[in-house]
């Protein structure tokens, strides 16, 4: 389409039109602005303005203690907050050189994968809604609600979870957790199947999504893609397999790759990943061991409440872990720990100079590289294709601008 | 486990290219949902017990079942004699990442208790309901278990003082909220 348009004979001289989409535009998730220069309907030059949601995440974490920093990670990718919690805590635990007991590890895997399902559901739903499928959007929201009910059960909040702690979890999951997850998995699966039936083979979406926003393998690597977007471009890169963390080695799952690297492939990869995540959850539930969820280390984990209420040692321990300047003493050093978040590699680079606060906490947000490449992806496309392309990179403002 | 890679490819055959076949399939799914939900709603209207039609809740009249771990509004617990359990140890004020708790410690009128908070404010405008204060409390004095869905529904006056948090001058004492809205997941 674009080629034909370029080669046409000009009868009337035309000028390019500047069009600013956003920062508050219904199709711009969060707040971001796309400045497009249009020649008719073709975007000849596009640029993305970011930074409208900058909250100073890195500085805030540096000004708080190790455990207080976790609440700031909730607000990175707010659809799958638990994965951010896990990533931050893994980084700090690596510095402390402690390893979680098996139950804690399994629970972290279960909740990470459930969060991934919620995140992909949201992304796919928003993407198809913007191209006209309101019903599919509502079905997906229904399924996301099932997942968030489980999240609420585990931590007491739906979005701002604050679930992990350095060296473990907030608390063990309630007794009926496993049954509740098992009960909801078929419901979520049904919705994913329905979404698949409604959208995948429908030519309206096929024509809209195919060969739009193409990123080839080399381009995807050059622009620093990770997550579903690089897999859609045909590179089987997955942090869970390439640099395993938690105990992902113990689970059997497939990594989907696309062929074209267009919007349709990103959609397919996300749909397939949801099924794989549910498979991981089922495997983890089958193997879920009993035991403690937090490490037995009095320098890191808060003591049991019975100890605090009943014994002077427990009380002193509790005070020592909370008082200013005491807290968790992380040895000096620097660490980079990445997790496979829903959008890609979410990394935390933490420098500690000893003491109870980080000296520096840098976050590598997956959305940042994807949004940077948006400029390249939308150039030469129709203005209406900007919306599906933007939907397919799943930009999350909280994570992008931090 | 070794890395297993699956290449995804969806090719459209003649049936998909006709376009109407898939549209009709999609319509079948949406219409089935509509009919099933409609049928259930009719049964409900006729007062016949049936599964819930839609997944939505008619909010002000009907509340979502909330898990007992839900982190809601703060509450200061009291001892059996009605006195505050809090001893103003300042743990919650220290751990609060939003600096929303403000305590003025003082000498307790009870000779058996040394210290108690003369003033205890929770600024719910700053609070992010992370629950760290309840975790840090060595006396189980502060809890976040009052289910109040509309904390700032009709008023912006939500800097809670001690009496309010203890449920003394509240129009609706916390017990009422607790019983009405808190559904243990076992009961579901």
XYZ file of C-alpha atoms in Angstrom:
590
model
C 0.000 0.000 0.000
C 2.687 2.426 1.009
C 4.775 1.695 -2.092
C 1.902 2.396 -4.471
C 1.245 5.593 -2.679
C 4.808 6.808 -2.956
C 4.973 6.105 -6.674
C 1.803 7.903 -7.628
C 1.848 11.051 -9.719
C 1.204 14.217 -7.809
C -1.595 16.211 -9.298
C -1.880 18.726 -6.505
C 1.081 19.644 -4.349
C 0.463 18.553 -0.723
C 2.073 19.324 2.558
C 2.692 16.954 5.467
C 0.354 17.308 8.411
C 1.557 17.053 11.994
C -0.701 15.008 14.242
C -0.192 14.575 17.971
C -1.880 11.555 19.536
C -2.000 11.785 23.275
C -0.868 12.211 26.026
C -4.466 11.536 26.978
C -5.923 9.678 24.082
C -8.209 6.656 24.441
C -5.884 4.467 22.392
C -2.699 5.489 24.203
C -2.611 3.210 27.222
C -1.306 5.243 30.042
C 0.044 8.581 29.045
C 2.413 8.832 26.134
C 2.370 10.957 23.030
C 2.913 9.864 19.452
C 3.861 12.716 17.157
C 3.183 11.666 13.599
C 3.862 13.523 10.399
C 1.252 12.464 7.900
C 1.273 12.464 4.163
C -2.364 11.708 3.531
C -2.901 8.604 5.640
C 0.698 7.435 5.680
C 2.943 8.185 8.647
C 6.126 9.529 7.090
C 7.804 10.341 10.370
C 6.854 9.298 13.838
C 8.283 10.037 17.239
C 7.228 9.102 20.729
C 7.244 11.447 23.704
C 7.596 9.641 27.003
C 8.043 10.673 30.592
C 4.565 11.820 31.534
C 4.361 9.278 34.333
C 7.802 9.745 35.841
C 7.615 9.228 39.575
C 11.274 8.819 40.463
C 11.133 5.113 41.188
C 14.882 4.699 41.416
C 15.384 7.626 43.767
C 12.460 6.563 45.940
C 13.888 3.092 46.374
C 17.247 4.574 47.321
C 15.551 6.653 50.013
C 13.802 3.718 51.630
C 14.846 0.516 53.283
C 15.110 -2.761 51.384
C 11.647 -3.972 52.295
C 9.992 -0.590 51.792
C 11.307 -0.566 48.225
C 9.028 -3.431 47.315
C 5.924 -1.250 47.334
C 7.486 0.918 44.643
C 7.975 -2.085 42.401
C 4.210 -2.742 42.573
C 3.735 0.377 40.530
C 6.061 -0.604 37.689
C 3.905 -2.959 35.686
C 0.730 -2.653 37.665
C -1.110 -5.431 35.837
C 1.389 -8.056 36.948
C 2.806 -6.496 40.095
C 3.853 -9.783 41.647
C 6.491 -10.402 39.004
C 8.110 -7.060 39.776
C 8.083 -7.886 43.491
C 9.767 -11.184 42.741
C 12.410 -9.574 40.528
C 13.407 -6.964 43.088
C 13.502 -9.440 45.946
C 15.555 -11.931 43.933
C 18.120 -9.229 43.291
C 18.400 -8.321 46.960
C 18.488 -11.979 47.959
C 21.301 -12.588 45.499
C 23.277 -9.812 47.204
C 22.527 -11.324 50.591
C 23.401 -14.774 49.208
C 20.348 -16.485 50.626
C 18.098 -19.021 48.993
C 14.396 -19.421 49.507
C 12.881 -22.617 50.902
C 11.177 -24.737 48.211
C 7.614 -23.752 49.094
C 8.399 -20.071 48.776
C 10.047 -20.665 45.404
C 7.099 -22.652 44.106
C 4.610 -20.052 45.284
C 6.633 -17.331 43.583
C 6.543 -19.323 40.356
C 2.804 -19.909 40.623
C 1.968 -16.278 41.257
C 4.416 -15.052 38.594
C 2.796 -17.220 35.973
C -0.718 -16.254 37.034
C 0.326 -12.606 36.779
C 1.669 -13.284 33.315
C -1.719 -14.680 32.319
C -3.433 -11.565 33.683
C -1.005 -9.285 31.867
C -1.272 -11.043 28.517
C -5.054 -11.144 28.832
C -5.085 -7.404 29.379
C -2.743 -6.752 26.470
C -4.597 -8.965 24.014
C -7.942 -7.642 25.194
C -6.932 -4.004 24.806
C -5.394 -4.716 21.444
C -8.507 -6.367 20.014
C -10.786 -3.809 21.621
C -8.978 -0.995 19.869
C -9.588 -2.739 16.578
C -13.254 -3.188 17.346
C -13.806 -6.346 19.383
C -15.494 -4.995 22.495
C -17.021 -8.379 23.408
C -13.659 -10.147 23.382
C -12.335 -7.396 25.648
C -15.088 -7.946 28.187
C -14.597 -11.717 28.189
C -10.878 -11.240 28.806
C -11.566 -8.823 31.646
C -13.783 -11.473 33.201
C -10.900 -13.954 33.108
C -8.485 -11.392 34.501
C -10.841 -10.937 37.407
C -10.604 -14.663 38.176
C -6.830 -14.321 38.297
C -6.919 -11.194 40.430
C -9.230 -12.919 42.911
C -6.444 -15.442 43.451
C -3.964 -12.589 43.832
C -6.253 -10.994 46.395
C -6.442 -14.278 48.243
C -2.648 -14.558 48.424
C -1.791 -11.016 49.424
C -4.922 -9.025 50.253
C -4.850 -6.615 47.337
C -5.627 -6.939 43.676
C -3.150 -4.609 42.031
C -0.690 -3.131 44.540
C 0.276 -6.488 45.890
C 3.392 -5.928 48.028
C 3.519 -9.680 48.369
C 7.138 -10.686 48.569
C 9.638 -9.738 51.235
C 13.387 -9.921 51.124
C 13.993 -13.544 52.014
C 10.516 -14.847 51.509
C 6.902 -13.898 51.270
C 4.499 -11.702 53.206
C 2.826 -14.832 54.533
C 1.997 -18.326 53.465
C -1.037 -18.610 51.229
C -4.352 -19.428 52.918
C -5.384 -23.054 53.199
C -7.922 -23.043 50.401
C -5.523 -21.413 47.937
C -4.657 -24.532 45.947
C -8.308 -25.482 45.538
C -9.192 -21.949 44.488
C -6.477 -21.909 41.816
C -7.507 -25.347 40.552
C -11.119 -24.184 40.443
C -10.347 -21.058 38.438
C -7.866 -22.484 35.931
C -10.565 -24.130 33.751
C -12.581 -20.894 33.801
C -9.570 -18.898 32.572
C -8.815 -21.570 29.971
C -12.367 -21.397 28.639
C -12.043 -17.665 28.164
C -8.684 -18.018 26.399
C -10.238 -20.600 24.048
C -13.129 -18.256 23.386
C -10.785 -15.379 22.660
C -8.888 -17.647 20.297
C -12.082 -18.643 18.479
C -13.280 -15.063 18.253
C -10.112 -13.457 17.000
C -7.379 -15.746 15.649
C -9.076 -17.007 12.507
C -11.206 -13.958 11.916
C -10.146 -12.288 8.698
C -11.001 -8.839 9.982
C -8.218 -9.111 12.519
C -5.967 -11.113 10.237
C -6.035 -8.417 7.602
C -5.569 -5.745 10.200
C -2.656 -7.400 12.002
C -0.629 -9.217 9.354
C 2.439 -7.467 7.942
C 1.884 -4.486 10.173
C 4.659 -3.179 12.390
C 7.140 -5.794 11.212
C 10.411 -6.157 13.087
C 12.871 -8.612 11.595
C 15.212 -10.699 13.721
C 18.172 -8.364 13.306
C 16.124 -5.256 13.960
C 14.573 -6.778 17.066
C 18.023 -7.519 18.471
C 19.367 -4.118 17.466
C 16.516 -2.322 19.234
C 16.943 -4.344 22.397
C 13.657 -6.219 22.267
C 12.864 -8.818 24.897
C 9.855 -10.856 25.860
C 6.934 -11.698 23.582
C 8.012 -9.125 21.015
C 11.447 -10.656 20.346
C 9.905 -14.112 20.306
C 7.388 -12.925 17.727
C 10.352 -11.849 15.595
C 11.596 -15.427 15.639
C 14.245 -15.465 18.362
C 13.558 -17.948 21.150
C 14.937 -15.739 23.922
C 13.343 -16.282 27.292
C 15.008 -15.334 30.559
C 13.277 -18.252 32.243
C 15.262 -20.652 30.062
C 18.405 -18.745 29.159
C 19.413 -17.561 32.618
C 17.128 -19.579 34.879
C 15.989 -18.082 38.145
C 13.731 -19.467 40.871
C 13.253 -23.108 39.850
C 12.047 -22.746 36.290
C 14.441 -25.549 35.401
C 12.039 -27.980 36.973
C 9.118 -27.105 34.737
C 8.350 -28.266 31.257
C 7.078 -25.585 28.946
C 7.483 -24.493 25.356
C 8.765 -21.181 24.067
C 6.674 -19.888 21.191
C 8.331 -18.057 18.327
C 6.685 -16.193 15.506
C 7.713 -16.146 11.883
C 7.136 -12.601 10.667
C 7.547 -10.352 13.658
C 4.345 -8.485 12.908
C 1.455 -7.568 15.166
C -0.323 -10.843 14.420
C 2.687 -12.863 15.564
C 2.885 -10.914 18.802
C -0.769 -11.697 19.382
C -0.195 -15.413 18.675
C 2.845 -15.554 20.957
C 0.894 -13.984 23.813
C -2.019 -16.373 23.357
C 0.320 -19.379 23.343
C 2.245 -18.113 26.354
C -0.899 -17.883 28.415
C -1.537 -21.579 27.850
C 2.073 -22.403 28.730
C 1.834 -20.312 31.903
C -1.245 -22.205 32.969
C 0.619 -25.469 32.311
C 3.456 -24.262 34.561
C 0.956 -23.355 37.283
C -0.571 -26.825 37.086
C 2.834 -28.498 37.310
C 3.797 -26.305 40.262
C 0.528 -26.992 42.071
C 1.071 -30.722 41.647
C 4.565 -30.490 43.138
C 3.894 -27.773 45.748
C 5.824 -28.862 48.858
C 4.964 -28.095 52.462
C 7.170 -26.126 54.778
C 8.145 -22.548 55.470
C 7.889 -19.845 52.805
C 10.610 -17.596 54.169
C 14.233 -18.258 54.994
C 15.032 -19.076 58.596
C 17.455 -16.210 59.092
C 16.910 -13.824 61.952
C 18.915 -11.108 60.201
C 16.472 -11.027 57.290
C 13.041 -12.381 58.088
C 10.691 -10.968 60.679
C 10.091 -13.465 63.488
C 6.836 -15.378 63.868
C 4.088 -13.343 65.487
C 3.791 -15.831 68.354
C 7.457 -15.194 69.169
C 6.973 -11.439 69.024
C 3.962 -11.430 71.326
C 5.323 -14.067 73.679
C 9.064 -13.741 74.069
C 11.510 -10.934 74.651
C 13.976 -12.335 72.066
C 11.347 -12.276 69.355
C 10.363 -8.746 70.311
C 13.942 -7.503 70.163
C 14.405 -9.258 66.828
C 11.317 -7.518 65.468
C 12.560 -4.115 66.657
C 16.058 -4.689 65.290
C 14.694 -5.454 61.830
C 12.502 -2.363 61.697
C 14.346 0.405 63.512
C 16.016 3.102 61.434
C 19.594 2.251 60.598
C 19.296 -1.329 61.822
C 17.075 -3.301 59.461
C 18.387 -5.796 56.936
C 22.118 -5.247 56.504
C 22.997 -6.068 52.923
C 26.722 -6.521 52.315
C 28.418 -4.111 49.905
C 28.363 -5.183 46.292
C 26.505 -4.827 43.067
C 24.169 -7.184 41.357
C 22.053 -7.512 38.254
C 19.087 -9.820 38.375
C 16.606 -10.155 35.556
C 13.265 -11.874 35.491
C 11.030 -12.618 32.558
C 8.205 -10.171 33.211
C 5.151 -10.106 30.996
C 6.671 -7.598 28.579
C 10.189 -8.940 28.591
C 13.336 -8.811 30.620
C 12.762 -6.829 33.782
C 16.113 -6.292 35.406
C 17.188 -4.717 38.654
C 20.717 -3.446 39.020
C 21.360 -2.766 42.659
C 24.430 -1.332 44.321
C 24.772 -1.672 48.051
C 27.365 0.049 50.158
C 26.228 -1.829 53.231
C 23.467 -0.713 55.481
C 19.722 -0.805 55.320
C 19.109 1.130 52.109
C 20.287 0.567 48.558
C 22.902 2.994 47.285
C 21.534 2.735 43.762
C 18.669 0.821 42.264
C 18.406 0.908 38.513
C 15.494 -0.766 36.810
C 15.652 -2.065 33.256
C 12.066 -1.760 32.099
C 11.131 -4.001 29.163
C 8.668 -1.461 27.762
C 11.360 1.128 27.281
C 13.138 -0.624 24.411
C 9.830 -1.590 22.829
C 8.472 1.940 22.958
C 11.719 3.287 21.552
C 11.276 1.055 18.519
C 7.713 2.264 18.042
C 9.132 5.131 16.039
C 10.572 2.705 13.527
C 7.532 0.442 13.499
C 4.969 3.132 12.731
C 6.973 4.948 10.065
C 5.577 4.069 6.658
C 2.373 2.596 8.055
C -1.169 3.878 7.782
C -2.333 6.117 10.604
C -4.980 3.531 11.580
C -2.257 0.894 11.986
C -0.540 2.935 14.677
C -3.188 1.752 17.136
C -2.701 -2.034 16.725
C 1.082 -1.595 16.673
C 0.934 0.433 19.839
C -1.370 -2.159 21.402
C 0.956 -4.997 20.463
C 4.020 -3.625 22.247
C 1.926 -3.380 25.428
C 3.390 -0.171 26.697
C 2.771 0.228 30.433
C 3.262 3.778 31.594
C 4.276 2.899 35.131
C 7.088 0.716 33.907
C 8.197 2.854 30.984
C 8.568 6.143 32.834
C 9.237 4.738 36.309
C 14.595 -29.229 31.306
C 15.795 -28.539 27.808
C 14.596 -25.559 25.859
C 11.706 -26.484 23.609
C 10.716 -24.054 20.913
C 7.433 -24.054 19.019
C 7.035 -22.063 15.843
C 3.583 -20.555 15.581
C 1.941 -20.177 12.230
C -1.712 -19.649 11.435
C -2.593 -19.946 7.774
C -6.028 -19.074 6.568
C -7.743 -21.759 4.517
C -10.687 -21.277 2.176
C -13.209 -21.282 5.050
C -11.393 -18.447 6.799
C -10.956 -16.513 3.590
C -14.683 -16.594 2.929
C -14.878 -14.486 6.091
C -18.538 -15.141 6.780
C -17.908 -18.580 8.253
C -15.698 -17.202 11.008
C -17.996 -14.275 11.655
C -20.904 -16.664 12.125
C -18.799 -18.801 14.469
C -18.002 -15.708 16.508
C -21.626 -14.694 16.568
C -22.507 -18.177 17.780
C -20.165 -17.731 20.772
C -21.439 -14.299 21.737
C -25.071 -15.270 21.243
C -24.663 -18.403 23.283
C -23.328 -16.286 26.134
C -26.226 -13.890 25.779
C -28.867 -16.626 25.728
C -27.402 -18.545 28.671
C -27.161 -15.400 30.781
C -30.627 -14.294 29.740
C -32.090 -17.665 30.678
C -30.446 -17.498 34.093
C -31.706 -13.983 34.650
C -35.242 -15.105 33.766
C -34.967 -17.955 36.242
C -33.802 -15.489 38.876
C -36.714 -13.194 38.091
C -39.061 -16.150 38.568
C -37.313 -16.800 41.890
C -35.929 -20.127 40.777
C -32.482 -20.879 42.117
C -29.919 -20.886 39.338
C -26.297 -20.011 38.745
C -25.403 -16.348 38.601
C -26.179 -14.891 35.215
C -23.615 -12.214 34.611
C -20.344 -12.023 36.501
C -20.956 -8.411 37.454
C -22.194 -7.252 40.835
C -24.872 -4.610 41.227
C -22.472 -2.649 43.371
C -24.164 -0.422 45.933
C -26.791 -3.051 46.723
C -24.642 -6.086 46.272
C -21.040 -6.464 47.403
C -18.342 -8.638 45.965
C -17.247 -11.416 48.306
C -13.976 -10.210 49.753
C -11.277 -12.487 50.996
C -10.439 -12.265 54.676
C -6.859 -11.305 53.859
C -8.063 -8.076 52.207
C -6.144 -4.987 53.258
C -8.735 -2.346 53.976
C -9.027 0.614 56.313
C -6.934 0.786 59.448
C -8.270 -0.068 62.858
C -6.721 0.240 66.295
C -7.539 -2.756 68.413
C -8.571 -2.471 72.032
C -7.991 -4.635 75.075
C -10.800 -6.359 76.941
C -11.101 -3.416 79.304
C -11.593 -1.056 76.390
C -8.161 0.558 76.599
C -5.901 0.876 73.575
C -3.567 -1.940 72.846
C -1.075 0.463 71.277
C 1.911 1.439 73.440
C 3.345 4.071 71.068
C 6.460 2.078 70.234
C 6.590 3.919 66.884
C 7.287 0.801 64.849
C 4.458 1.497 62.400
C 5.536 5.102 62.013
C 9.084 3.944 61.296
C 8.246 1.337 58.691
C 5.534 3.326 56.918
C 6.996 4.125 53.493
C 4.454 6.897 52.908
C 4.960 8.578 56.276
C 1.212 8.607 56.810
C 1.155 7.591 60.484
C 1.733 10.274 63.087
C 1.910 9.382 66.764
C 2.274 11.631 69.798
C 3.339 9.410 72.689
C 2.382 10.187 76.245
C 2.128 8.756 79.713
C -0.782 6.434 80.178
C -3.415 7.140 82.868
C -3.380 3.442 83.689
C -0.607 2.794 86.257
C -0.004 -0.679 84.795
C 0.766 0.751 81.354
C 3.719 3.023 80.841
C 3.171 4.619 77.484
C 0.274 5.161 75.175
C -0.408 7.363 72.155
C -2.027 10.642 73.090
C -2.646 11.259 69.431
C -2.676 8.729 66.639
C -3.328 9.973 63.127
C -3.482 7.976 59.928
C -3.476 10.114 56.827
C -5.399 7.938 54.394
C -4.667 10.396 51.621
C -1.019 9.365 51.771
C -1.556 5.740 52.717
C -0.920 3.132 50.026
C -2.396 0.241 52.025
C 0.750 -1.828 51.843
C 0.121 -3.435 55.210
C 3.676 -2.987 56.488
C 2.433 -1.249 59.665
C 0.338 -4.241 60.648
C 3.307 -6.495 59.972
C 5.650 -4.342 62.025
C 3.348 -3.971 65.020
C 4.670 -6.062 67.914
C 1.335 -5.914 69.751
C -1.294 -6.551 67.080
C -2.530 -3.025 67.809
C -3.048 -1.857 64.248
C -4.802 -3.902 61.628
C -5.966 -3.178 58.118
C -9.092 -5.234 58.163
C -12.063 -2.891 57.998
C -13.759 -3.416 54.677
C -14.841 0.038 53.682
C -15.035 0.241 49.913
C -15.759 3.957 49.851
C -13.074 5.423 52.070
C -13.277 8.750 50.290
C -16.646 8.303 48.656
C -18.462 11.343 49.983
C -15.916 13.176 52.024
C -12.334 14.277 51.726
C -11.966 14.425 55.487
C -10.030 11.224 55.789
C -7.219 11.968 58.171
C -8.306 9.495 60.802
C -7.767 10.281 64.462
C -7.441 7.943 67.391
C -11.105 7.816 68.331
C -12.177 7.080 64.790
C -9.598 4.341 64.376
C -10.774 2.738 67.605
C -14.331 2.885 66.302
C -15.567 5.206 69.081
C -17.056 8.113 67.166
C -17.757 6.288 63.960
C -21.327 6.322 62.699
C -20.829 2.800 61.620
C -18.618 0.871 64.012
C -16.174 -1.437 62.353
C -17.930 -4.554 63.578
C -20.842 -3.791 61.317
C -18.655 -3.495 58.245
C -16.777 -6.521 59.276
C -19.805 -8.738 59.572
C -21.623 -7.389 56.567
C -18.922 -7.486 53.966
C -16.242 -9.846 55.004
C -16.888 -13.250 53.547
C -14.546 -15.973 54.489
C -13.607 -17.833 51.361
C -14.696 -21.072 52.971
C -18.267 -19.865 53.072
C -18.363 -19.213 49.347
